[in-house]
Amino acid sequence: MPKKLIIVESPAKTRTLKGFLGNDYVVEASMGHVRDLPEKKLSIDIENDFAPTYVIIPERKDVVAKLKAAAKDCDDVYLASDPDREGEAISWHLQEALGLKNPKRIQFNEITKTAVQAALANPRTIDMDRVNAQQARRELDRIVGYKLSPVLWKKVKKGLSAGRVQSVAVRLITDREREIGAFNPVEYWSITAQLTPDGKKHQFDANLVERDGKKIEVNDEAGSDKVLSDLKGADYVVKSVKKTEKKRNPAAPFITSTLQQEASRKLGFSARRTMSTAQSLYEGVDVEGEGHIGLITYMRTDSTRISDEAQEAARNYIRSVYGPTYAPATAKQYKKGNAAQDAHEAIRPTSVEHRPEDVAKLLKPDEAKLYKLIWQRFVASQMSPAVFDVMTVEISARNYTFRATGSTVKFDGFLRVYQEGKDDNKVEDEDRQPLPALKEAEKLTLIALVPKQHFTEPPPRYTEATLVKALEEKGIGRPSTYAAIISTIIDRKYVELAEKKFKPTELGEVVNDLLVKHFPNILDVTFTAEMEGKLDHVADGEQDWVVMMKDFYGPFAETVTKANDEAEKVKIEPKLAGMDCPKCGKPMVIRSSRFGEFIGCSDYPECKTIHRPEAAKIDVPCPKCGGEISQKRSRKGTTFFGCNNYNSDPKCDFVSWGKPVGRDCPKCGSILVENTFRGGRVIGIKCHNADCDYKESAKEAKAQGENTEDEATEPELTAAA
C-alpha cells in the first residue's frame, strides 16, 4: 500500500511523529541541511546574477540516498523542516537534491499531535521569498568572510576570521571598553536623614532633594558640611503625604532573545546552553499516558503572539489554581516586535497542565530549570497586574526638603508566579520597603544625618544578557543567531569573559581597529541593521535579492581592494605567561597555533620548551548529575574531562576522553563529545557511547543544533579561499 513520507530535520523528531501517525506515514530525518556552498571555494557568481553553486554535503550523501529511495516508494512527500527561513531553505534544498516535483511543505510550531495533524491538513508550497532571504544572508556571510578574512591573514596573522555580524559584536564590546577607559568619574554626595515618628520605633530613611524649593546637588565635602551645619538643631516635620496606587503589568511571554537574557540572569546559562536546552525541550520527552511529545513551542521566534487556545487554557488554569481575581477580565494581548521575522507564536509550554514539578523527573537538570522558567513566564504573562499602594512623603527641615518613598503590596497578581530579572540595581518605587503611618504636620525625631561620598560610574561591561539585549535593540543579526555570534567571538579569542563580563582581547582590539578603519560600513551598526531590514523585505517579497546583493557587492569589493593596498601590517607581541622556562630560564610567553593556545619559551627556536596548563571548567553541564565539568589530567599526563562532583556527596563518576559539546546523540541518546586527531586537533564530534558509531565532521557539527542564519553557517576559511 502506498505511503506518505514526512521529512523532518532532527532524528529526535522522527520518534515523536511516529507516535502520532499511523502506518500510512514514513518519517525520516534530513539531519539538517543536505546541500551547502562548497567549503573551499566562494561558489557565488559575483560577476553576473550571484547564482550560488550548491553541492551535497559529503556527510549527507548517504542520507540523501536513503531519502531518495524512501521518496520513490511514497505517493506524497511532506517537507517538515523548522518553521523559519532556515527551515524553508532546507525544504527547498531537499526538493532540489531529491528531485521532488510537487512536495508539500508543512510546518508546526509545536510537536504535538494536534499541531502535526493540523499541519498535514493544510500543506502549502515552498515560499521562495523566504528561501531567497536565507540565500541572500548565506551569500552575504560567505562573501564577507571570504573577502575580509584574507585581509586579516595578510595584515595581522594567519588563521583569523571576520564575519558580517560577529565583527560588529566585537566592535560593541571594544567601544564599551574604551568608554570605560576614557571615563572621568565625577564626585557627588548624598545626605540621608534617618527618622522615626515621635514615640514610635519604626525608623525610615529620607533623602535630601531640595533647598529653597529647588533641586539640590551636593558636589563635594565642603557642600556636604554646609548642609550639615545648616541643619544643626533643625525640626523635621512632615510637609506632605501622597498616596497613589500603582500597577505593574507582567512581562510578555518569551521570544528567543528574552529567553536568552533571562536564562543568563537567573540560571547563569550562556546563550548557546540556553538554545541547546530549549531544542531538547522542543523535541520532547516521554510523558506517561501521552507518549513522546514536545514540551515547548518552537524556540526561534521574534513574536510574542499566543494562540487563542493556549491563552484560554492558561486563563482556565489560573482561575482554577489561583482564583478568578488572578485572571484579568480581558485576555492580555502582546504586540509583535518591530523586528519580528515571522508570524510564529511566543515560546510557551505546549500544555499549561504540564507543571514544572510534574515533568521535572523526566528531564535533565538544565532542562527542568529552563522549562520552569518558560512555564512561569507564560502563565504570569496571562495573569492580572500586581497592585501596590505607594506612599511618598516630603519632610521639611528649615529651608531643606527630604523625600521618602515606600510601598506595600495590595494585590500580588502575576508576582504570585514570576518576577522578571534585572540587568541593573535600579529600585522602583513599588519595590521599596513600606513607610510607617504618617500625617501632614507630624513632627519626626532625627536619629542621624548621614552624608555619603559617591562617584559617577562608567557604563558597565556587557554580560551575555546585556549583549544580547544590545544586539536586539540595535537590529544586529537575529535572536536565533546570538548564541552562535557569542560563541564565535569567544572561540576566535577576540573577546574574553572576566567575572561573566565581556572585554576585548588585544587581538580583538587590533582586528577591530583595522576593520573599522578600512571597512567602516561593514563595522557600522546602522549599516548592519539596515541589511537586516533589507533581508526582511526580501522575505516579504518586497525586495529582489539579486538587486540587493549587487548594491552591496560593488562598494564592498572596492574597499577590499583598497584595504589590501593601503592597510599597514600589524604585529602582536606574545603576552608573558608569568613563569620562567624550566629549561633555560627565559620568560615563557602565550602563543597560539592551529591546535589552540599554548605556553612556550620566548627564546624559540633556540629553546622549544612547551607547557600546556589545564583548562578551566567548560560551559556544558554534567549529563549524569548536572554539575560542572572540568578538563583534568591523569597521572600519566593524559587530558580527560570529568565531573567536579567526583569527590562530593552525592558522588558522580562521569568521565570522558573527549570534550562534551552539550548535545545528545540523535542515534542512541547518549552525549556527543569532540573527536580529536593526534596533536589535539578537533576533527568533528562523535558519540560518547563506545557501542554507537554516530559521528559528525567539524563543519557538520558547527551547523548542528544551531539552526542559525548567520555565522553558525559561515564557512571554515582556508587559504584556498
XYZ file of C-alpha atoms in Angstrom:
721
model
C 0.000 0.000 0.000
C 1.433 3.438 -0.971
C 2.607 5.518 1.935
C 3.309 9.152 2.674
C 6.823 10.368 3.506
C 7.457 13.123 6.053
C 10.986 14.549 6.199
C 11.977 16.408 9.371
C 15.358 17.868 10.325
C 16.220 16.023 13.523
C 16.137 12.271 14.235
C 14.695 13.115 17.658
C 11.524 14.352 15.934
C 11.026 11.172 13.948
C 10.276 9.199 17.086
C 7.738 11.767 18.242
C 5.928 11.934 14.903
C 5.829 8.162 14.505
C 3.947 8.036 17.792
C 1.292 10.434 16.442
C 0.809 8.971 12.978
C -0.350 5.618 11.707
C 1.301 3.110 9.428
C 0.434 5.174 6.368
C 3.332 7.519 7.136
C 7.088 7.041 6.875
C 9.104 9.588 8.891
C 12.758 10.258 8.058
C 15.306 12.919 9.106
C 17.487 15.049 6.836
C 19.933 15.760 9.690
C 19.650 19.478 8.937
C 20.972 20.872 5.646
C 21.763 18.412 2.865
C 23.280 20.998 0.464
C 25.583 23.946 1.010
C 28.210 26.060 -0.717
C 31.406 24.002 -1.041
C 33.902 24.613 1.736
C 36.987 25.764 -0.177
C 35.521 27.888 -2.958
C 33.491 31.094 -2.990
C 30.988 29.374 -5.342
C 28.979 32.540 -5.976
C 28.796 34.088 -9.448
C 29.596 37.643 -8.361
C 30.107 38.771 -11.973
C 26.544 38.107 -13.075
C 23.441 37.182 -11.090
C 25.034 35.966 -7.828
C 23.898 32.442 -8.602
C 25.219 30.051 -5.926
C 26.727 26.668 -6.727
C 25.486 24.178 -4.157
C 26.824 20.687 -3.549
C 25.616 17.782 -1.471
C 27.335 17.984 1.921
C 29.734 14.993 1.899
C 28.468 13.704 5.239
C 24.894 13.794 3.872
C 25.381 11.641 0.771
C 24.091 8.516 2.485
C 21.178 10.481 3.966
C 20.229 11.849 0.537
C 20.412 8.369 -0.998
C 18.175 6.975 1.749
C 15.643 9.809 1.346
C 15.572 9.357 -2.444
C 14.795 5.678 -2.022
C 12.065 6.427 0.519
C 10.517 9.103 -1.725
C 10.282 6.669 -4.676
C 8.070 4.333 -2.643
C 5.683 7.076 -1.477
C 2.892 8.929 -3.232
C 3.249 12.144 -1.257
C 6.294 13.804 0.295
C 5.832 16.312 3.107
C 8.767 18.608 3.947
C 8.511 19.395 7.657
C 11.706 21.308 8.413
C 11.643 24.003 11.079
C 9.202 26.946 10.742
C 11.735 29.690 9.966
C 13.716 30.950 6.965
C 16.478 28.424 7.529
C 13.887 25.650 7.675
C 12.264 26.928 4.483
C 15.651 26.829 2.751
C 16.264 23.275 3.996
C 12.937 22.214 2.443
C 13.912 23.814 -0.868
C 17.339 22.135 -0.830
C 15.638 18.797 -0.155
C 13.312 19.379 -3.097
C 16.301 20.082 -5.360
C 18.569 17.320 -4.025
C 15.876 14.627 -4.146
C 14.395 15.772 -7.471
C 10.925 16.186 -5.971
C 8.330 17.616 -8.351
C 5.401 18.509 -6.109
C 6.438 18.213 -2.460
C 4.098 19.532 0.211
C 5.536 21.985 2.699
C 4.170 21.720 6.239
C 5.257 23.433 9.431
C 4.229 23.227 13.053
C 5.099 25.484 15.931
C 4.920 22.663 18.480
C 5.473 18.919 18.261
C 2.084 17.762 19.489
C -0.477 15.508 17.841
C -2.957 18.351 17.315
C -0.367 20.655 15.730
C 1.035 17.952 13.429
C -2.406 16.838 12.246
C -3.406 20.462 11.585
C -0.222 20.951 9.525
C -0.893 17.836 7.454
C -4.397 19.097 6.756
C -3.073 22.442 5.477
C 0.034 21.882 3.315
C 1.421 24.617 1.086
C 4.142 25.136 -1.494
C 7.658 26.275 -0.606
C 7.858 30.034 -0.012
C 10.645 31.136 -2.356
C 10.729 34.653 -0.909
C 11.799 33.209 2.433
C 14.246 30.892 0.686
C 15.776 33.811 -1.202
C 16.134 35.794 2.037
C 18.099 32.887 3.502
C 20.194 32.592 0.321
C 20.971 36.301 0.427
C 22.069 36.060 4.073
C 24.177 32.996 3.293
C 25.894 34.760 0.403
C 26.488 37.931 2.402
C 28.179 35.913 5.139
C 30.214 33.879 2.634
C 31.378 36.956 0.717
C 32.269 38.987 3.803
C 34.010 36.030 5.432
C 35.958 35.025 2.316
C 36.978 38.560 1.350
C 37.731 40.121 4.739
C 39.489 37.219 6.415
C 42.384 37.072 3.915
C 42.975 40.770 4.612
C 43.447 39.865 8.286
C 45.774 36.986 7.348
C 47.912 39.381 5.314
C 47.902 42.328 7.722
C 47.692 40.659 11.173
C 48.278 36.878 11.168
C 47.091 33.636 9.629
C 44.027 31.866 10.925
C 41.939 34.938 11.780
C 38.392 35.422 10.567
C 35.931 38.249 10.103
C 32.173 37.985 9.912
C 29.407 40.332 8.855
C 27.743 40.185 12.275
C 30.406 38.798 14.614
C 32.743 41.712 13.834
C 30.057 44.247 14.758
C 29.523 42.433 18.070
C 33.258 42.705 18.772
C 33.057 46.409 17.970
C 30.293 46.926 20.544
C 32.426 45.275 23.219
C 35.565 47.163 22.182
C 33.798 50.540 22.066
C 32.308 49.911 25.511
C 35.737 49.051 26.937
C 37.158 52.302 25.581
C 34.242 54.246 27.005
C 35.121 52.757 30.369
C 38.813 53.591 29.941
C 38.087 57.199 28.946
C 35.531 57.772 31.696
C 36.277 60.520 34.226
C 34.384 59.970 37.492
C 32.565 62.956 38.980
C 32.191 63.354 42.726
C 28.792 63.878 44.357
C 27.343 63.471 47.839
C 24.058 62.149 49.196
C 22.634 63.156 52.551
C 20.184 60.804 54.222
C 18.089 61.602 57.270
C 17.340 58.593 59.465
C 13.986 59.443 61.062
C 11.269 57.998 63.233
C 7.805 59.289 64.233
C 7.832 60.737 67.764
C 7.307 57.984 70.326
C 7.473 55.209 67.717
C 10.178 52.701 66.848
C 9.623 52.462 63.073
C 12.762 54.052 61.597
C 12.934 55.045 57.929
C 15.285 56.921 55.599
C 14.595 60.123 53.692
C 16.935 61.591 51.078
C 17.763 65.290 50.638
C 16.219 66.551 47.379
C 15.656 70.340 47.578
C 16.901 73.576 49.078
C 14.675 76.672 48.906
C 12.255 74.740 46.683
C 14.888 73.921 44.034
C 16.693 70.674 43.277
C 19.943 70.491 45.214
C 23.225 68.982 44.054
C 25.970 68.455 46.629
C 29.226 68.096 44.703
C 31.932 67.945 47.373
C 32.641 67.549 51.069
C 32.516 71.294 51.632
C 28.995 71.422 50.259
C 28.020 68.467 52.415
C 29.483 70.123 55.532
C 27.483 73.290 54.827
C 24.216 71.316 54.659
C 25.032 69.543 57.921
C 25.857 72.886 59.550
C 22.635 74.485 58.302
C 20.568 71.601 59.703
C 22.015 71.556 63.216
C 19.136 71.639 65.672
C 16.510 71.720 62.912
C 12.999 70.368 63.398
C 11.843 67.684 60.952
C 8.164 67.971 60.046
C 6.021 66.058 57.550
C 5.318 68.537 54.779
C 3.058 66.352 52.613
C 1.840 62.785 52.289
C 0.857 61.493 48.860
C -0.707 58.076 48.395
C -1.096 56.520 44.961
C -1.964 53.140 43.562
C 0.491 51.724 41.027
C 0.052 48.735 38.778
C 2.825 46.592 37.368
C 1.987 44.518 34.326
C 3.559 41.124 33.651
C 6.265 40.753 31.035
C 5.336 39.288 27.652
C 5.960 35.572 27.090
C 9.466 34.742 25.933
C 10.881 35.296 22.489
C 14.329 33.950 21.629
C 16.284 36.975 22.821
C 14.396 37.495 26.081
C 14.713 33.784 26.894
C 18.482 34.021 26.426
C 18.645 37.161 28.584
C 16.556 35.774 31.427
C 18.311 32.383 31.413
C 21.595 34.263 31.705
C 20.352 36.417 34.595
C 18.531 33.763 36.600
C 20.210 30.479 35.666
C 23.685 31.592 34.625
C 23.248 29.892 31.230
C 25.193 31.014 28.181
C 23.145 31.751 25.060
C 24.396 28.521 23.465
C 23.493 26.474 26.544
C 20.022 28.032 26.594
C 19.330 27.250 22.947
C 20.680 23.701 23.164
C 18.489 23.012 26.204
C 15.443 24.608 24.583
C 15.980 22.431 21.497
C 15.716 19.330 23.685
C 12.504 20.610 25.289
C 11.050 21.356 21.847
C 11.879 17.890 20.515
C 10.285 16.360 23.573
C 10.278 13.593 26.156
C 8.183 10.560 27.013
C 5.194 11.608 29.125
C 3.200 8.846 30.790
C -0.129 8.347 29.053
C 0.761 10.754 26.212
C 3.780 9.191 24.559
C 6.730 11.205 23.257
C 5.707 14.869 22.983
C 7.367 18.271 22.702
C 7.170 20.300 25.909
C 7.610 23.802 24.432
C 6.804 25.572 21.192
C 9.483 26.457 18.628
C 12.274 28.358 20.369
C 13.462 30.567 17.486
C 10.853 33.302 17.254
C 10.589 37.086 17.351
C 6.864 37.094 18.116
C 5.056 37.418 21.460
C 1.777 36.205 19.921
C -0.104 33.416 21.723
C -2.745 31.200 20.112
C -6.306 31.631 21.331
C -6.413 28.001 22.504
C -3.216 28.283 24.557
C -4.335 31.584 26.022
C -7.706 30.243 27.116
C -6.083 27.118 28.585
C -3.767 29.339 30.629
C -6.647 31.519 31.835
C -8.641 28.465 32.895
C -5.619 27.109 34.759
C -5.077 30.450 36.515
C -8.729 30.649 37.606
C -8.756 27.099 38.942
C -5.393 27.220 40.760
C -5.039 30.840 41.886
C -8.610 32.125 41.813
C -10.713 34.247 39.434
C -9.151 37.552 40.526
C -5.784 36.424 39.130
C -7.148 36.214 35.577
C -7.896 39.648 34.049
C -11.384 40.215 32.650
C -9.886 40.689 29.169
C -7.137 38.393 27.947
C -3.702 40.001 27.665
C -2.598 40.743 24.121
C 1.050 41.377 23.315
C 2.237 43.188 20.226
C 4.721 41.598 17.910
C 8.066 43.438 17.931
C 9.087 45.728 15.069
C 11.816 43.307 14.006
C 9.540 40.258 14.020
C 10.551 37.876 11.263
C 7.622 35.519 11.076
C 4.111 35.094 12.455
C 5.142 32.437 14.964
C 3.937 32.109 18.489
C 5.980 33.079 21.509
C 7.928 30.413 23.397
C 5.479 28.701 25.720
C 4.701 25.258 27.157
C 2.712 23.123 24.739
C 0.344 22.389 27.618
C -0.004 24.510 30.743
C -1.105 21.331 32.534
C 2.459 20.013 32.291
C 3.545 21.728 35.502
C 7.292 22.037 36.138
C 7.118 19.926 39.295
C 5.317 17.149 37.404
C 7.741 16.843 34.484
C 10.983 17.565 36.376
C 11.574 13.856 36.961
C 11.521 13.295 33.186
C 14.126 15.966 32.450
C 17.822 16.594 32.869
C 18.697 19.304 35.442
C 19.210 22.045 32.822
C 16.001 21.100 31.023
C 13.998 21.193 34.254
C 15.347 24.651 35.155
C 14.692 26.150 31.733
C 11.253 24.576 31.409
C 10.248 26.017 34.775
C 11.365 29.468 33.618
C 9.366 29.199 30.369
C 6.269 27.824 32.132
C 6.304 30.510 34.841
C 6.852 33.348 32.365
C 3.989 32.162 30.151
C 1.498 31.675 32.982
C 2.457 35.012 34.565
C 2.021 36.771 31.205
C -1.680 35.854 31.273
C -2.291 36.949 34.878
C -3.645 40.163 36.401
C -1.289 43.064 37.156
C 0.260 43.392 40.592
C -1.116 46.370 42.552
C 0.907 48.448 45.033
C -0.002 51.209 47.449
C 2.828 53.719 47.131
C 3.303 56.463 49.699
C 5.581 59.442 49.024
C 6.380 61.709 51.964
C 8.115 65.082 51.824
C 9.735 66.330 55.027
C 10.822 69.898 55.698
C 13.782 70.882 57.839
C 14.242 74.671 57.724
C 14.711 75.529 54.025
C 15.595 71.939 53.042
C 13.278 69.170 51.802
C 13.794 65.440 52.222
C 11.788 62.754 50.430
C 10.938 59.152 51.365
C 9.020 56.589 49.331
C 7.617 53.261 50.472
C 5.138 50.728 49.207
C 3.039 47.778 50.221
C 1.642 45.026 48.016
C -2.102 45.429 47.716
C -2.555 42.511 45.294
C 0.316 40.285 44.189
C -1.210 39.334 40.818
C 1.333 37.772 38.460
C 4.056 38.093 41.124
C 2.433 35.048 42.711
C 4.149 33.071 39.944
C 7.060 35.021 38.479
C 9.095 38.230 38.532
C 11.383 39.330 35.696
C 15.095 39.708 36.399
C 17.015 42.981 36.003
C 20.353 43.929 34.479
C 20.923 46.853 36.862
C 20.366 47.706 40.520
C 17.706 50.343 39.916
C 14.995 50.245 42.586
C 11.455 51.125 41.507
C 9.112 52.980 43.886
C 6.908 49.918 44.265
C 9.919 47.810 45.330
C 10.758 49.950 48.356
C 10.086 48.987 51.959
C 6.814 50.276 53.480
C 6.837 53.512 55.496
C 5.172 53.955 58.881
C 1.782 55.662 59.013
C 2.492 59.409 58.743
C 0.337 62.503 58.511
C 0.865 66.062 57.425
C 2.434 68.433 60.042
C 3.581 65.459 62.139
C 6.899 66.050 63.909
C 9.658 63.488 63.453
C 12.695 62.577 65.515
C 16.100 62.680 63.809
C 18.189 59.601 64.599
C 21.148 60.597 62.424
C 22.054 62.703 59.417
C 24.321 60.581 57.197
C 26.469 62.153 54.453
C 27.996 59.791 51.880
C 30.508 60.398 49.118
C 29.821 58.885 45.682
C 31.399 58.961 42.255
C 29.635 58.559 38.937
C 30.383 55.202 37.353
C 31.285 54.299 33.770
C 28.903 52.223 31.676
C 29.200 48.570 32.697
C 30.820 45.927 30.556
C 28.414 43.746 28.635
C 27.227 40.496 30.169
C 25.713 37.822 27.933
C 22.273 39.142 28.841
C 23.049 42.803 28.129
C 24.992 41.989 24.943
C 22.014 40.021 23.609
C 19.772 42.935 24.575
C 22.038 45.419 22.782
C 22.234 43.290 19.628
C 18.441 43.028 19.536
C 17.810 46.727 20.231
C 20.288 47.771 17.523
C 18.882 45.293 14.984
C 22.152 43.373 14.593
C 21.709 39.781 13.457
C 18.739 37.734 14.574
C 17.888 36.419 18.039
C 18.289 32.899 16.645
C 21.916 33.724 15.775
C 23.072 35.348 19.018
C 24.299 32.117 20.589
C 26.489 31.433 17.544
C 27.768 35.024 17.431
C 28.821 34.973 21.087
C 30.430 31.546 20.830
C 32.331 32.570 17.701
C 33.891 35.742 19.108
C 34.960 33.863 22.248
C 36.370 30.941 20.255
C 38.286 33.339 17.976
C 39.891 34.882 21.090
C 38.569 38.322 20.117
C 36.854 38.737 23.492
C 37.045 37.056 26.868
C 34.790 36.761 29.888
C 36.074 38.290 33.120
C 33.677 37.764 36.044
C 30.959 36.927 33.485
C 31.515 40.230 31.650
C 32.971 40.711 28.180
C 36.199 42.562 27.499
C 38.131 42.652 24.228
C 41.475 40.917 23.981
C 44.479 42.668 22.468
C 43.890 40.616 19.321
C 40.236 41.661 19.279
C 41.146 45.348 19.527
C 43.764 45.086 16.757
C 41.362 43.288 14.413
C 38.517 45.659 15.282
C 40.597 48.781 14.636
C 41.812 47.509 11.274
C 38.295 46.604 10.151
C 36.742 49.842 11.420
C 39.370 51.891 9.589
C 39.205 50.109 6.251
C 35.659 48.682 6.239
C 33.602 51.363 8.014
C 30.288 50.230 6.514
C 30.707 46.567 7.445
C 31.523 47.554 11.028
C 28.801 50.217 11.203
C 25.899 49.289 13.484
C 23.329 51.224 11.460
C 24.511 49.726 8.167
C 24.311 46.191 9.601
C 20.797 46.836 10.926
C 19.744 48.187 7.522
C 20.956 44.970 5.894
C 18.707 43.017 8.263
C 15.822 45.219 7.179
C 16.570 44.512 3.527
C 16.599 40.778 4.226
C 13.172 41.203 5.815
C 11.977 42.942 2.650
C 13.260 40.037 0.554
C 11.382 37.569 2.785
C 8.215 39.651 2.402
C 8.548 39.728 -1.399
C 9.211 43.480 -1.412
C 12.872 43.370 -2.489
C 14.692 41.441 -5.220
C 17.536 39.580 -3.550
C 19.876 39.749 -6.553
C 19.485 43.532 -6.771
C 20.207 43.743 -3.047
C 23.397 41.689 -3.468
C 24.587 43.841 -6.388
C 24.003 47.042 -4.415
C 26.089 45.619 -1.579
C 28.919 43.986 -3.503
C 30.087 46.835 -5.734
C 31.145 49.259 -2.965
C 32.315 46.371 -0.774
C 34.692 44.977 -3.419
C 36.280 48.407 -3.816
C 37.001 48.672 -0.085
C 38.603 45.200 -0.083
C 40.971 46.165 -2.895
C 41.832 49.425 -1.172
C 42.454 47.728 2.177
C 44.787 45.165 0.628
C 46.844 48.016 -0.855
C 46.764 50.569 1.964
C 46.365 48.783 5.326
C 49.584 48.560 7.344
C 50.785 45.238 8.705
C 50.249 44.861 12.458
C 52.454 42.749 14.711
C 51.121 41.429 18.002
C 53.753 40.566 20.547
C 53.025 37.424 22.603
C 51.969 38.026 26.214
C 54.139 36.974 29.127
C 52.828 33.841 30.839
C 54.116 34.859 34.290
C 56.585 31.984 34.561
C 60.145 31.174 33.514
C 61.229 28.384 31.226
C 62.186 25.358 33.340
C 64.917 24.503 30.840
C 66.717 27.782 30.028
C 65.261 30.292 32.496
C 63.946 32.706 29.829
C 60.390 34.103 30.208
C 57.586 31.880 28.945
C 55.011 33.502 26.651
C 51.482 32.661 25.478
C 51.460 31.600 21.840
C 48.765 30.225 19.568
C 48.661 27.587 16.878
C 46.006 25.875 14.808
C 45.597 23.479 17.749
C 44.861 26.296 20.228
C 46.806 28.382 22.728
C 49.910 27.067 24.467
C 52.750 28.396 26.609
C 56.198 28.296 25.031
C 59.652 29.668 25.662
C 60.326 33.209 24.443
C 63.738 32.033 23.170
C 62.149 29.916 20.434
C 63.528 28.481 18.143
C 66.691 28.101 20.237
C 64.585 26.687 23.081
C 61.480 24.679 22.175
C 60.121 24.061 25.675
C 56.293 23.966 25.811
C 53.995 23.992 28.830
C 50.281 23.162 28.478
C 48.236 24.224 31.531
C 44.956 22.562 32.355
C 41.843 24.316 31.094
C 39.185 25.654 33.426
C 35.665 24.316 33.667
C 33.677 24.093 30.436
C 30.242 25.544 29.744
C 28.479 22.169 29.478
C 26.663 20.562 32.422
C 27.434 17.021 33.504
C 24.993 14.674 31.695
C 24.702 12.481 34.803
C 24.188 14.978 37.642
C 24.044 18.465 36.075
C 27.241 19.561 37.865
C 30.284 21.315 36.398
C 32.738 19.546 34.102
C 36.447 20.469 34.016
C 39.379 19.452 31.903
C 41.666 17.283 34.025
C 44.975 15.469 33.699
C 45.659 11.860 34.592
C 48.759 10.636 36.420
C 50.223 9.695 33.057
C 49.693 13.237 31.796
C 46.737 12.405 29.542
C 43.963 15.002 29.270
C 40.371 13.994 30.017
C 37.091 15.597 31.126
C 35.432 14.740 34.404
C 32.635 15.905 36.700
C 33.700 18.154 39.586
C 31.345 16.231 41.876
C 33.640 13.182 41.822
C 34.674 13.775 45.443
C 31.401 15.268 46.661
C 28.232 13.828 48.118
C 26.443 12.523 46.138
C 29.407 11.309 44.118
C 29.385 11.495 40.304
C 31.792 9.366 38.270
C 31.204 10.863 34.798
C 34.403 10.920 32.733
C 35.137 11.346 29.028
C 38.285 11.462 26.897
C 36.536 13.865 24.513
C 35.182 17.273 25.496
C 31.348 17.178 25.827
C 29.645 19.582 23.415
C 26.251 19.903 25.136
C 24.139 17.881 22.699
C 22.700 14.387 22.824
C 23.437 11.785 20.201
C 20.457 11.666 17.783
C 21.068 7.973 17.218
C 21.309 6.476 20.723
C 20.547 9.348 23.121
C 23.977 9.380 24.789
C 26.044 12.590 24.776
C 28.245 13.900 21.975
C 31.928 14.707 22.555
C 34.715 16.234 20.473
C 36.505 13.816 18.154
C 40.218 14.693 18.134
C 43.163 13.734 15.978
C 46.783 13.379 17.006
C 48.110 16.691 18.323
C 44.741 17.578 19.788
C 43.201 18.899 16.574
C 39.384 18.682 16.672
C 38.129 16.943 13.519
C 34.464 16.746 14.493
C 32.294 15.155 17.141
C 31.297 11.603 17.967
C 29.052 9.733 20.355
C 30.383 9.127 23.883
C 28.823 5.659 23.774
C 31.518 3.256 22.527
C 28.819 0.986 21.023
C 27.419 3.798 18.855
C 29.108 4.788 15.566
C 27.481 8.235 15.185
C 29.946 10.938 14.005
C 29.871 14.448 12.526
C 32.629 16.317 10.725
C 33.847 19.650 12.111
C 31.817 21.643 9.597
C 28.752 19.472 10.044
C 28.981 19.739 13.820
C 29.170 23.507 13.548
C 25.740 23.704 11.914
C 24.017 21.032 14.023
C 21.965 22.256 16.965
C 22.432 25.878 15.876
C 19.930 26.349 13.083
C 21.046 29.902 12.513
C 21.077 32.339 9.650
C 24.486 33.933 10.218
C 27.888 32.954 11.489
C 26.815 29.471 12.612
C 26.773 28.510 8.932
C 29.769 30.647 7.994
C 32.339 28.501 6.158
C 35.623 27.352 7.589
C 38.101 29.615 5.834
C 41.146 28.150 4.198
C 43.988 29.533 2.131
C 42.186 28.250 -0.945
C 39.589 30.980 -0.417
